[in-house]
Amino acid sequence: MTTTEEFHALLGDLSEVPADYIRDVAWTKRVLERWSTDRAFRERYAADPAQALAQIAAPLTPEQVRPFIDESAAVTDTDTLPRSARRYRAFLREKLAFRAGIRTEGEAADPRMAAWRRRQLKRCAGELGAGRSEAIVHAPAAFELSKGCTVGCWFCGVAAPKFDHTWRYTDDHATLWRDTLTTMRGIVGDPLRQSFLYWATDPLDNPDYEHFLTDFHRVLGRCPQTTTAIGHKDTERTRALLRLAAAHGSVIDRFSIIALSALNRLHEAFTAEELLRVECVPQNKEAAKPYAKSNAGRARRFAHKRGDELVPDDDSSTIACVSGFLLNMTDRSVRLVTPCDASDRWPLGYWVLGEGTFDTAAELGELLEDLIATRMRTRLRLTDPVRLRRDLDVTVADGRLTATARGQRLTVTDQPDPDDLADLLTRGTDTAEEFALHRERRSSVPLTHTLAWLGGLFDNGLLDEEPAPALVLEPAAS
Ligand code: SF4
């Protein structure tokens, strides 16, 4: 499909995209992967860019990649860029638009879940700041098909425990799997397609992953995205998986590059064009500085030793991207989660609002209904305690109340007695009804006015909904 006279969409059918167009984008991507992952390449490139590109057989000149490597060459006037760079930029824009589309299309069919998710998006924008929160798609579900992960990354943002066992595609499991998806589709609706089959697991640890993926496509009509850190181990399996995913219309997959040798192996085994829609995410120790890891999960334990590889303390950290249900199929457990800034209270970078287990799809349906009914408020009730979120810094000056977070600011100029208002909003001892009665008695603000105002704060994710932290959240490091 052509988006303009010059640019082609690359996330759909490629059959009509000229080969030179794909080559330009795929090779620009490959050079940047090499540059961002390989310190020795960066040094060679700094010394002699043309020779460094020739050594990796890149059919590009330094001028074609410089706008993405050298900040001073990153021009905003697209017309002055080489054609290949304009094509690559268009690809980046297409991927951003795709991600934004997932966020906006992700509202569950159940109106209670939809309202709750909308509020979590707003809360995250305030708590995490614009940059990090916009990168979170708030998928409605993720499914773990193993217990633990064989990879054991020191920086694992969800602190995956050591691999224990996996969930094979037996007849019984296959039936439960399809019934699970069907049951959840009945609640979540089409957005369930945005789910993926890993969390604190690597999908390729399950030898039957491809069967589960195929069933997912059969039931939901979309191929789930794959992210793996072991795609380099058995490249023939990986090649077959990429072909299977492409045949099912997969859009973007990801290889997490935890060692330079893994990138070398992948670049040897796959052409640049084959990896056009597979992002290689630099996680290795030689990675360029901009690829800092979230200070979440197991990484928090290494902050004293490897702090220079982590996102700084004054920035937010989480790798969680689900506002919805986290299922582990090995123990048939469900947790209701939503991202938050990782902290000592929430080291894994997500809240757990409720959990349970199930044996059958019918029990799963009942459990999900219970979690939705009891943990996903659609509006502020009279009996709900009211307090602003803890990350909001509240000040009163010149008759104005201001509450500021990383990505959100509330300014109140039209309410009497702002000091009293600030006190009520931060102490958190009053229910919505008590709050409104207090304001009516003390400051003559009509009860209905205060209740409507508090309801607006709640809908905008400004009121504290943080659950009590679970007792054990972080498994032992492997
Ligand atoms: S980051 Fe991914 S691959 Fe690494 S230990 Fe965690 S779940 Fe496993």
CSV table of C-alpha atoms in Angstrom, one decimal, residues 95-453:
chain,number,residue,atom,x,y,z
A,95,LYS,CA,5.9,2.1,13.7
A,96,LEU,CA,5.0,5.0,16.1
A,97,ALA,CA,1.6,5.3,14.5
A,98,PHE,CA,1.1,1.6,14.8
A,99,ARG,CA,1.9,1.7,18.5
A,100,ALA,CA,-0.4,4.7,19.0
A,101,GLY,CA,-3.2,2.8,17.2
A,102,ILE,CA,-2.8,-0.2,19.6
A,103,ARG,CA,-3.2,2.2,22.6
A,104,THR,CA,-6.4,3.8,21.1
A,105,GLU,CA,-7.9,0.5,20.0
A,106,GLY,CA,-7.2,-1.2,23.2
A,107,GLU,CA,-10.4,-0.5,25.1
A,108,ALA,CA,-12.1,-3.6,26.3
A,109,ALA,CA,-15.7,-4.4,25.3
A,110,ASP,CA,-16.7,-4.5,29.0
A,111,PRO,CA,-17.4,-0.8,29.8
A,112,ARG,CA,-16.1,-1.2,33.4
A,113,MET,CA,-12.8,-2.5,32.2
A,114,ALA,CA,-12.7,0.2,29.4
A,115,ALA,CA,-13.3,3.0,32.0
A,116,TRP,CA,-10.7,1.6,34.3
A,117,ARG,CA,-8.1,1.4,31.5
A,118,ARG,CA,-8.8,4.9,30.4
A,119,ARG,CA,-8.0,6.1,33.9
A,120,GLN,CA,-4.8,4.0,34.2
A,121,LEU,CA,-3.6,5.6,30.9
A,122,LYS,CA,-4.1,9.1,32.5
A,123,ARG,CA,-2.5,8.1,35.8
A,124,CYS,CA,0.5,6.6,34.0
A,125,ALA,CA,0.9,9.8,31.9
A,126,GLY,CA,1.1,11.8,35.1
A,127,GLU,CA,3.1,9.3,37.2
A,128,LEU,CA,5.6,8.1,34.6
A,129,GLY,CA,5.9,11.2,32.4
A,130,ALA,CA,5.1,11.6,28.7
A,131,GLY,CA,8.1,9.8,27.3
A,132,ARG,CA,7.7,6.5,29.1
A,133,SER,CA,4.0,6.5,29.3
A,134,GLU,CA,3.5,6.9,25.6
A,135,ALA,CA,5.6,3.8,25.0
A,136,ILE,CA,3.2,1.7,27.0
A,137,VAL,CA,0.4,0.1,25.0
A,138,HIS,CA,-1.6,-1.1,28.0
A,139,ALA,CA,-2.4,-4.4,26.4
A,140,PRO,CA,-5.4,-6.1,28.0
A,141,ALA,CA,-3.7,-9.4,28.8
A,142,ALA,CA,-0.4,-11.4,28.7
A,143,PHE,CA,-0.1,-15.2,28.9
A,144,GLU,CA,2.9,-17.0,30.4
A,145,LEU,CA,3.4,-20.5,28.9
A,146,SER,CA,6.2,-21.5,31.3
A,147,LYS,CA,7.1,-21.1,34.9
A,148,GLY,CA,10.3,-19.0,35.0
A,149,CYS,CA,12.8,-18.2,32.3
A,150,THR,CA,16.0,-19.9,31.2
A,151,VAL,CA,17.8,-16.7,30.3
A,152,GLY,CA,18.3,-15.1,33.7
A,153,CYS,CA,19.1,-11.5,32.6
A,154,TRP,CA,20.6,-9.5,35.5
A,155,PHE,CA,18.4,-6.5,34.4
A,156,CYS,CA,15.1,-8.5,34.1
A,157,GLY,CA,12.6,-5.7,34.8
A,158,VAL,CA,10.0,-8.3,35.9
A,159,ALA,CA,12.5,-10.4,37.9
A,160,ALA,CA,11.7,-13.6,36.2
A,161,PRO,CA,12.4,-16.6,38.4
A,162,LYS,CA,14.6,-19.5,37.3
A,163,PHE,CA,13.0,-21.7,34.7
A,164,ASP,CA,11.1,-24.5,36.3
A,165,HIS,CA,8.8,-26.1,33.7
A,166,THR,CA,6.7,-25.3,30.7
A,167,TRP,CA,3.2,-25.9,29.5
A,168,ARG,CA,3.2,-28.4,26.7
A,169,TYR,CA,0.6,-28.4,24.0
A,170,THR,CA,-1.2,-31.6,25.0
A,171,ASP,CA,-4.8,-32.3,23.9
A,172,ASP,CA,-6.1,-31.2,27.3
A,173,HIS,CA,-4.0,-28.0,27.4
A,174,ALA,CA,-4.9,-27.2,23.8
A,175,THR,CA,-8.5,-27.4,24.7
A,176,LEU,CA,-8.1,-25.3,27.8
A,177,TRP,CA,-6.0,-22.8,25.8
A,178,ARG,CA,-8.6,-22.2,23.1
A,179,ASP,CA,-11.4,-22.1,25.7
A,180,THR,CA,-9.4,-19.5,27.8
A,181,LEU,CA,-9.0,-17.3,24.7
A,182,THR,CA,-12.7,-17.7,23.8
A,183,THR,CA,-13.8,-16.9,27.4
A,184,MET,CA,-11.6,-13.8,27.6
A,185,ARG,CA,-12.6,-12.6,24.2
A,186,GLY,CA,-16.2,-12.6,25.5
A,187,ILE,CA,-15.2,-10.1,28.1
A,188,VAL,CA,-12.4,-8.1,26.5
A,189,GLY,CA,-13.6,-8.2,22.9
A,190,ASP,CA,-11.4,-7.6,19.9
A,191,PRO,CA,-8.6,-5.8,21.9
A,192,LEU,CA,-7.7,-9.2,23.3
A,193,ARG,CA,-5.8,-9.6,20.0
A,194,GLN,CA,-3.2,-7.2,21.4
A,195,SER,CA,-2.2,-9.7,24.0
A,196,PHE,CA,1.1,-11.6,23.8
A,197,LEU,CA,2.3,-14.9,25.1
A,198,TYR,CA,5.1,-14.0,27.5
A,199,TRP,CA,5.8,-11.9,30.6
A,200,ALA,CA,8.4,-13.1,33.1
A,201,THR,CA,9.1,-15.9,30.5
A,202,ASP,CA,10.7,-16.3,27.2
A,203,PRO,CA,8.2,-17.7,24.6
A,204,LEU,CA,10.8,-19.9,23.0
A,205,ASP,CA,11.4,-21.7,26.3
A,206,ASN,CA,8.2,-23.5,25.3
A,207,PRO,CA,8.9,-26.0,22.5
A,208,ASP,CA,5.2,-25.8,21.5
A,209,TYR,CA,5.0,-22.0,21.4
A,210,GLU,CA,4.2,-22.1,17.7
A,211,HIS,CA,1.1,-24.2,18.4
A,212,PHE,CA,-0.2,-21.8,21.0
A,213,LEU,CA,0.5,-18.9,18.6
A,214,THR,CA,-1.3,-20.6,15.8
A,215,ASP,CA,-4.4,-21.2,18.0
A,216,PHE,CA,-4.3,-17.6,19.2
A,217,HIS,CA,-4.5,-16.6,15.5
A,218,ARG,CA,-7.2,-19.1,14.9
A,219,VAL,CA,-9.4,-17.8,17.8
A,220,LEU,CA,-8.6,-14.1,17.7
A,221,GLY,CA,-7.6,-13.5,14.1
A,222,ARG,CA,-4.3,-11.9,14.8
A,223,CYS,CA,-0.8,-13.1,15.3
A,224,PRO,CA,0.6,-12.2,18.8
A,225,GLN,CA,3.8,-10.3,18.9
A,226,THR,CA,6.9,-12.4,19.8
A,227,THR,CA,9.7,-11.0,21.9
A,228,THR,CA,12.5,-13.4,22.6
A,229,ALA,CA,16.1,-13.2,24.0
A,230,ILE,CA,17.0,-16.6,22.5
A,231,GLY,CA,16.1,-16.2,18.9
A,232,HIS,CA,19.8,-16.8,18.0
A,233,LYS,CA,20.0,-20.2,19.7
A,234,ASP,CA,18.2,-22.2,17.1
A,235,THR,CA,18.0,-20.0,14.0
A,236,GLU,CA,16.2,-22.6,11.9
A,237,ARG,CA,13.4,-22.6,14.5
A,238,THR,CA,13.5,-18.9,14.6
A,239,ARG,CA,13.3,-18.7,10.8
A,240,ALA,CA,10.3,-21.0,10.7
A,241,LEU,CA,8.6,-19.0,13.5
A,242,LEU,CA,9.2,-15.7,11.6
A,243,ARG,CA,7.7,-17.3,8.5
A,244,LEU,CA,4.7,-18.6,10.5
A,245,ALA,CA,4.2,-15.2,12.1
A,246,ALA,CA,4.4,-13.4,8.7
A,247,ALA,CA,1.9,-15.9,7.2
A,248,HIS,CA,-0.4,-15.0,10.1
A,249,GLY,CA,0.0,-11.2,9.5
A,250,SER,CA,2.4,-10.5,12.3
A,251,VAL,CA,3.4,-6.8,12.3
A,252,ILE,CA,6.5,-6.4,14.6
A,253,ASP,CA,8.5,-8.9,16.5
A,254,ARG,CA,11.4,-8.4,18.8
A,255,PHE,CA,14.8,-9.9,19.6
A,256,SER,CA,16.2,-8.8,22.9
A,257,ILE,CA,20.0,-8.7,22.3
A,258,ILE,CA,21.6,-9.6,25.6
A,259,ALA,CA,25.1,-10.4,24.2
A,260,LEU,CA,26.9,-9.1,21.2
A,261,SER,CA,27.5,-12.7,20.1
A,262,ALA,CA,23.7,-13.0,19.8
A,263,LEU,CA,23.5,-10.1,17.4
A,264,ASN,CA,26.4,-11.5,15.4
A,265,ARG,CA,24.7,-14.9,15.1
A,266,LEU,CA,21.4,-13.3,14.0
A,267,HIS,CA,23.0,-11.0,11.5
A,268,GLU,CA,24.9,-14.1,10.0
A,269,ALA,CA,21.7,-16.2,9.9
A,270,PHE,CA,19.2,-13.6,8.6
A,271,THR,CA,19.5,-11.0,5.8
A,272,ALA,CA,18.7,-7.4,6.6
A,273,GLU,CA,15.5,-7.8,4.7
A,274,GLU,CA,14.4,-10.8,6.7
A,275,LEU,CA,14.7,-8.8,9.9
A,276,LEU,CA,13.0,-5.7,8.5
A,277,ARG,CA,10.1,-6.1,10.9
A,278,VAL,CA,12.1,-7.6,13.8
A,279,GLU,CA,13.4,-5.0,16.2
A,280,CYS,CA,16.8,-5.9,17.7
A,281,VAL,CA,16.7,-4.2,21.2
A,282,PRO,CA,20.2,-3.6,22.5
A,283,GLN,CA,20.5,-4.9,26.1
A,284,ASN,CA,24.2,-6.0,26.0
A,285,LYS,CA,27.0,-4.4,27.9
A,286,GLU,CA,28.5,-2.9,24.8
A,287,ALA,CA,25.3,-1.1,23.9
A,288,ALA,CA,25.3,2.7,23.3
A,289,LYS,CA,24.4,4.9,26.2
A,290,PRO,CA,20.9,5.9,25.1
A,291,TYR,CA,19.7,2.3,25.7
A,292,ALA,CA,19.4,2.5,29.5
A,293,LYS,CA,17.6,-0.2,31.2
A,294,SER,CA,14.6,0.4,33.5
A,295,ASN,CA,15.5,0.4,37.2
A,296,ALA,CA,12.9,-2.2,37.9
A,297,GLY,CA,12.7,-5.9,38.9
A,298,ARG,CA,16.1,-7.6,39.3
A,299,ALA,CA,18.0,-4.6,37.9
A,300,ARG,CA,17.2,-2.8,41.2
A,301,ARG,CA,19.5,-5.2,43.0
A,302,PHE,CA,22.4,-4.2,40.7
A,303,ALA,CA,21.8,-0.5,40.9
A,304,HIS,CA,24.9,0.0,43.1
A,305,LYS,CA,27.2,-1.9,40.7
A,306,ARG,CA,25.7,-1.1,37.3
A,307,GLY,CA,23.9,2.1,38.0
A,308,ASP,CA,25.4,3.7,34.9
A,309,GLU,CA,23.5,1.2,32.7
A,310,LEU,CA,20.1,2.1,34.3
A,311,VAL,CA,17.6,4.8,33.9
A,312,PRO,CA,18.5,7.6,36.4
A,313,ASP,CA,16.5,7.8,39.7
A,314,ASP,CA,14.8,11.0,38.7
A,315,ASP,CA,13.2,9.3,35.7
A,316,SER,CA,10.5,6.7,35.9
A,317,SER,CA,11.2,3.0,35.4
A,318,THR,CA,8.9,0.2,34.4
A,319,ILE,CA,8.8,-2.4,31.6
A,320,ALA,CA,5.2,-3.4,32.3
A,321,CYS,CA,2.8,-2.8,29.4
A,322,VAL,CA,-0.4,-4.5,30.5
A,323,SER,CA,-3.4,-2.9,32.1
A,324,GLY,CA,-5.4,-6.0,32.5
A,325,PHE,CA,-4.9,-9.7,33.2
A,326,LEU,CA,-1.6,-11.6,33.6
A,327,LEU,CA,-2.2,-15.3,33.2
A,328,ASN,CA,0.2,-18.1,33.9
A,329,MET,CA,-1.1,-21.2,32.3
A,330,THR,CA,1.2,-23.6,34.2
A,331,ASP,CA,-0.5,-22.9,37.5
A,332,ARG,CA,-3.7,-21.4,36.0
A,333,SER,CA,-3.2,-18.2,37.9
A,334,VAL,CA,-4.5,-14.7,37.1
A,335,ARG,CA,-3.3,-11.3,38.4
A,336,LEU,CA,-5.0,-8.0,37.6
A,337,VAL,CA,-2.1,-5.6,37.0
A,338,THR,CA,-1.3,-2.1,35.7
A,339,PRO,CA,2.0,-0.3,35.3
A,340,CYS,CA,3.5,2.0,37.9
A,341,ASP,CA,6.9,3.6,38.6
A,342,ALA,CA,9.1,0.9,40.1
A,343,SER,CA,9.9,1.6,43.7
A,344,ASP,CA,10.6,-0.3,46.9
A,345,ARG,CA,6.9,-0.8,47.3
A,346,TRP,CA,6.4,-2.0,43.7
A,347,PRO,CA,9.8,-3.3,42.6
A,348,LEU,CA,8.4,-5.0,39.5
A,349,GLY,CA,7.0,-1.8,38.1
A,350,TYR,CA,3.3,-2.8,38.2
A,351,TRP,CA,0.5,-2.9,40.7
A,352,VAL,CA,-1.3,-6.1,41.5
A,353,LEU,CA,-4.9,-5.3,42.2
A,354,GLY,CA,-6.2,-8.8,42.7
A,355,GLU,CA,-5.5,-12.4,41.9
A,356,GLY,CA,-6.9,-15.9,41.8
A,357,THR,CA,-6.7,-19.3,40.2
A,358,PHE,CA,-8.9,-21.3,37.9
A,359,ASP,CA,-9.2,-24.9,36.7
A,360,THR,CA,-11.7,-24.5,33.9
A,361,ALA,CA,-12.6,-21.8,31.4
A,362,ALA,CA,-15.9,-21.4,33.2
A,363,GLU,CA,-14.1,-20.7,36.5
A,364,LEU,CA,-11.8,-18.3,34.7
A,365,GLY,CA,-14.9,-16.4,33.5
A,366,GLU,CA,-16.2,-16.1,37.0
A,367,LEU,CA,-12.8,-15.0,38.4
A,368,LEU,CA,-12.4,-12.3,35.7
A,369,GLU,CA,-16.0,-11.1,36.4
A,370,ASP,CA,-15.2,-10.9,40.1
A,371,LEU,CA,-11.9,-9.0,39.5
A,372,ILE,CA,-13.7,-6.5,37.2
A,373,ALA,CA,-16.7,-6.1,39.5
A,374,THR,CA,-14.6,-5.6,42.7
A,375,ARG,CA,-11.3,-4.0,41.5
A,376,MET,CA,-12.3,-1.8,38.5
A,377,ARG,CA,-14.3,1.1,39.8
A,378,THR,CA,-16.1,3.1,37.0
A,379,ARG,CA,-16.7,6.1,39.2
A,380,LEU,CA,-16.0,7.6,42.5
A,381,ARG,CA,-18.5,6.5,45.1
A,382,LEU,CA,-19.6,8.4,48.2
A,383,THR,CA,-17.9,5.9,50.5
A,384,ASP,CA,-14.6,5.9,48.7
A,385,PRO,CA,-11.7,7.5,50.6
A,386,VAL,CA,-10.3,10.5,48.7
A,387,ARG,CA,-6.6,11.5,48.4
A,388,LEU,CA,-4.5,12.8,45.6
A,389,ARG,CA,-1.9,10.4,44.3
A,390,ARG,CA,1.3,10.2,46.4
A,391,ASP,CA,3.5,11.3,43.5
A,392,LEU,CA,1.7,14.6,43.2
A,393,ASP,CA,3.5,17.5,44.9
A,394,VAL,CA,0.8,19.8,46.3
A,395,THR,CA,1.5,23.5,47.0
A,396,VAL,CA,-0.7,26.5,47.8
A,397,ALA,CA,0.4,30.0,47.0
A,398,ASP,CA,-1.4,33.3,46.2
A,399,GLY,CA,-4.8,31.6,46.6
A,400,ARG,CA,-3.9,28.9,44.1
A,401,LEU,CA,-3.6,25.2,44.7
A,402,THR,CA,-1.2,23.4,42.4
A,403,ALA,CA,-0.5,19.6,42.3
A,404,THR,CA,2.4,18.6,40.1
A,405,ALA,CA,3.6,15.2,38.9
A,406,ARG,CA,6.1,14.2,36.2
A,407,GLY,CA,3.6,14.5,33.4
A,408,GLN,CA,0.6,16.2,34.9
A,409,ARG,CA,-0.4,19.4,36.6
A,410,LEU,CA,-3.6,20.3,38.4
A,411,THR,CA,-4.2,24.0,39.1
A,412,VAL,CA,-7.1,25.1,41.2
A,413,THR,CA,-7.9,28.8,41.2
A,414,ASP,CA,-11.7,28.9,41.6
A,415,GLN,CA,-12.1,27.3,45.0
A,416,PRO,CA,-12.3,29.1,48.4
A,417,ASP,CA,-10.0,28.2,51.2
A,418,PRO,CA,-7.3,26.4,49.1
A,419,ASP,CA,-5.2,25.5,52.2
A,420,ASP,CA,-8.1,23.6,53.7
A,421,LEU,CA,-8.7,21.9,50.3
A,422,ALA,CA,-5.0,20.9,50.1
A,423,ASP,CA,-5.2,19.5,53.6
A,424,LEU,CA,-8.2,17.4,52.7
A,425,LEU,CA,-6.7,16.2,49.4
A,426,THR,CA,-3.4,15.1,51.0
A,427,ARG,CA,-4.4,13.6,54.3
A,428,GLY,CA,-6.8,11.1,52.8
A,429,THR,CA,-8.9,10.4,55.9
A,430,ASP,CA,-12.2,11.4,54.4
A,431,THR,CA,-14.6,9.7,52.1
A,432,ALA,CA,-15.9,11.6,49.1
A,433,GLU,CA,-19.1,12.3,51.1
A,434,GLU,CA,-17.3,13.5,54.2
A,435,PHE,CA,-15.0,15.6,52.1
A,436,ALA,CA,-18.0,17.3,50.3
A,437,LEU,CA,-19.9,17.8,53.6
A,438,HIS,CA,-16.8,19.4,55.2
A,439,ARG,CA,-16.4,21.8,52.2
A,440,GLU,CA,-20.0,22.8,52.4
A,441,ARG,CA,-19.9,23.4,56.2
A,442,ARG,CA,-16.6,25.2,56.3
A,443,SER,CA,-16.3,27.0,52.9
A,444,SER,CA,-19.9,27.1,51.7
A,445,VAL,CA,-19.1,25.1,48.6
A,446,PRO,CA,-22.3,23.2,47.5
A,447,LEU,CA,-22.1,19.5,48.1
A,448,THR,CA,-22.9,18.6,44.5
A,449,HIS,CA,-20.2,20.9,43.2
A,450,THR,CA,-17.5,19.2,45.3
A,451,LEU,CA,-18.7,15.7,44.4
A,452,ALA,CA,-18.7,16.5,40.7
A,453,TRP,CA,-15.2,18.1,41.1
